[in-house]
């Protein structure tokens, strides 16, 4: 179970953990439907089929719920990237790595209640700072398939890749039933960019 540092009470019993998960799923669904501002703790309790006291037992306020969902999203993404950018994974063609990324991303967007609200609010948008873990991983990914780019050019390319990925994530999750089509577009865009960088480096 995630550490969830903003949860007031550690859910140790099976029943307590199940209640916490129901609250988070309900919150995510309601945030997706009406946005953060319009969502209420009462509506979240009703959706989770628990008392309002149960919600406040775990969370001080709505902001704590939002940040807990954002932390969980980041943890799942970090796990995905850790597997995606291993030496074994990068031994494949770039298109295969991008295909796997898009497949995992599509599953995460489909399964994660709250993804639409979090992405739309820019709370879990990929970071573009030079020291961010994802930036470093994407730089390594680019360097593997386009070796020879100058460090500044590689960093700029990583920032572009991350910015485009963030925009494509928002577009895909906003597309609803058309999400798969948008993910196919994302695959084409990201693959084309890597191939262009490879040509530039050669």
XYZ file of C-alpha atoms in Angstrom:
202
model
C 0.000 0.000 0.000
C 1.313 3.520 -0.784
C 2.707 5.532 2.124
C 0.178 8.354 1.567
C 1.878 10.886 3.904
C -1.141 13.216 3.934
C -3.523 10.544 5.229
C -4.249 11.337 8.879
C -4.695 7.752 10.103
C -2.683 4.807 8.810
C -5.126 2.199 7.516
C -3.764 -1.044 8.935
C -6.807 -3.307 9.031
C -8.170 -4.794 5.815
C -11.525 -3.086 6.285
C -9.892 0.264 7.012
C -7.680 -0.014 3.909
C -10.713 -0.858 1.787
C -12.523 2.215 3.130
C -9.565 4.448 2.313
C -9.382 3.068 -1.229
C -13.126 3.606 -1.761
C -12.779 7.214 -0.612
C -9.881 7.861 -2.987
C -11.662 6.236 -5.941
C -14.829 8.190 -5.203
C -12.851 11.414 -4.896
C -11.057 10.773 -8.178
C -14.292 10.077 -10.039
C -16.010 13.156 -8.651
C -12.999 15.353 -9.373
C -13.041 14.033 -12.950
C -16.766 14.748 -13.305
C -17.098 18.194 -11.734
C -13.564 19.449 -11.090
C -11.802 20.228 -7.833
C -13.685 23.408 -7.001
C -17.195 21.970 -7.322
C -16.435 18.676 -5.577
C -17.505 18.411 -1.941
C -16.431 16.113 0.841
C -20.110 15.170 1.277
C -20.368 14.041 -2.353
C -17.151 12.054 -1.978
C -18.544 10.321 1.121
C -21.782 9.456 -0.687
C -19.860 8.095 -3.674
C -17.699 5.961 -1.393
C -20.755 4.817 0.587
C -19.193 5.920 3.856
C -20.047 8.536 6.439
C -18.618 12.032 6.162
C -16.841 11.292 9.445
C -14.984 8.423 7.747
C -13.676 10.793 5.087
C -12.458 13.264 7.715
C -10.963 10.421 9.709
C -8.472 9.952 6.887
C -8.208 13.460 5.413
C -8.065 16.917 6.978
C -9.611 18.534 3.933
C -10.190 18.279 0.200
C -6.693 19.544 -0.587
C -5.189 16.589 1.284
C -7.278 14.252 -0.851
C -6.170 15.974 -4.055
C -2.494 15.864 -3.097
C -2.751 12.201 -2.079
C -4.132 11.340 -5.506
C -1.346 13.391 -7.125
C 1.276 11.540 -5.051
C -0.186 8.195 -6.093
C -0.182 9.206 -9.762
C 3.470 10.258 -9.533
C 4.423 7.005 -7.793
C 2.781 4.925 -10.521
C 4.455 6.991 -13.245
C 7.852 6.703 -11.527
C 7.436 2.925 -11.402
C 6.496 2.860 -15.073
C 9.515 4.937 -16.118
C 11.877 2.891 -13.947
C 10.869 -0.223 -15.882
C 10.767 1.529 -19.241
C 14.282 2.949 -19.188
C 16.254 -0.047 -17.930
C 19.268 -1.137 -20.036
C 17.314 -4.241 -21.051
C 14.361 -2.159 -22.219
C 16.578 0.271 -24.129
C 18.200 -2.625 -25.996
C 15.079 -2.611 -28.198
C 14.249 -0.293 -31.070
C 13.031 3.149 -29.972
C 9.594 2.470 -31.489
C 9.167 -0.593 -29.239
C 9.984 1.454 -26.117
C 7.536 4.179 -27.172
C 4.857 1.572 -27.950
C 5.224 0.120 -24.461
C 5.107 3.590 -22.904
C 1.887 4.435 -24.761
C 0.324 1.093 -23.806
C 1.152 1.569 -20.120
C 0.050 5.191 -20.223
C -3.273 4.267 -21.807
C -3.902 1.691 -19.093
C -3.005 4.178 -16.371
C -5.239 6.893 -17.829
C -8.091 4.395 -18.078
C -7.701 2.944 -14.582
C -6.709 5.950 -12.473
C -9.739 7.765 -11.063
C -8.793 11.427 -10.946
C -6.434 11.436 -13.956
C -8.563 13.914 -15.916
C -8.811 16.390 -13.037
C -5.144 16.107 -12.091
C -3.891 16.537 -15.644
C -6.316 19.336 -16.465
C -5.218 21.226 -13.348
C -1.550 20.691 -14.284
C -0.951 19.064 -10.886
C 0.774 16.022 -12.364
C 2.118 17.522 -15.588
C 5.621 16.276 -16.384
C 8.252 18.539 -14.910
C 10.840 20.210 -17.112
C 13.516 21.287 -14.652
C 17.088 20.246 -15.360
C 17.287 18.203 -12.164
C 13.930 16.458 -12.408
C 14.178 12.657 -12.440
C 12.007 12.311 -15.531
C 14.078 14.901 -17.409
C 17.228 12.933 -16.637
C 15.601 9.661 -17.734
C 14.352 11.173 -20.997
C 17.798 12.654 -21.650
C 19.261 9.172 -21.186
C 16.606 7.728 -23.508
C 17.411 10.335 -26.182
C 21.169 9.854 -25.766
C 20.738 6.118 -26.296
C 18.927 6.490 -29.617
C 20.493 9.770 -30.775
C 24.050 9.627 -29.422
C 26.251 12.549 -30.255
C 23.831 15.387 -29.538
C 25.464 18.198 -27.608
C 24.408 18.224 -23.922
C 22.444 21.476 -24.264
C 20.677 20.194 -27.373
C 19.880 16.901 -25.654
C 18.408 18.740 -22.640
C 16.311 20.954 -24.896
C 15.099 17.861 -26.752
C 14.190 16.194 -23.441
C 12.197 19.260 -22.371
C 10.398 19.259 -25.730
C 9.668 15.534 -25.457
C 8.253 15.988 -21.953
C 6.176 19.035 -22.908
C 4.696 17.212 -25.887
C 4.027 14.129 -23.775
C 2.184 16.226 -21.175
C 0.012 17.866 -23.822
C -0.741 14.498 -25.422
C -1.688 13.032 -22.036
C -4.207 15.815 -21.430
C -5.629 15.459 -24.937
C -5.970 11.691 -24.561
C -7.706 11.789 -21.190
C -10.034 14.560 -22.384
C -10.958 12.521 -25.456
C -13.050 10.060 -23.458
C -14.171 7.266 -25.776
C -11.707 8.495 -28.404
C -8.716 8.110 -26.068
C -7.242 5.184 -28.016
C -7.152 7.253 -31.214
C -5.357 10.057 -29.404
C -2.863 7.592 -27.949
C -2.113 6.313 -31.456
C -1.464 9.912 -32.475
C 0.805 10.327 -29.454
C 2.766 7.230 -30.490
C 3.273 8.662 -33.980
C 4.334 12.094 -32.730
C 6.820 10.791 -30.149
C 8.230 8.183 -32.530
C 8.665 10.769 -35.272
C 10.472 13.124 -32.923
C 12.946 10.456 -31.787
C 13.642 9.469 -35.405
C 14.244 13.123 -36.275
C 16.692 13.457 -33.376
C 18.457 10.286 -34.549
C 18.872 11.751 -38.021
C 20.121 15.019 -36.531
C 22.746 13.198 -34.456
C 24.044 11.071 -37.321
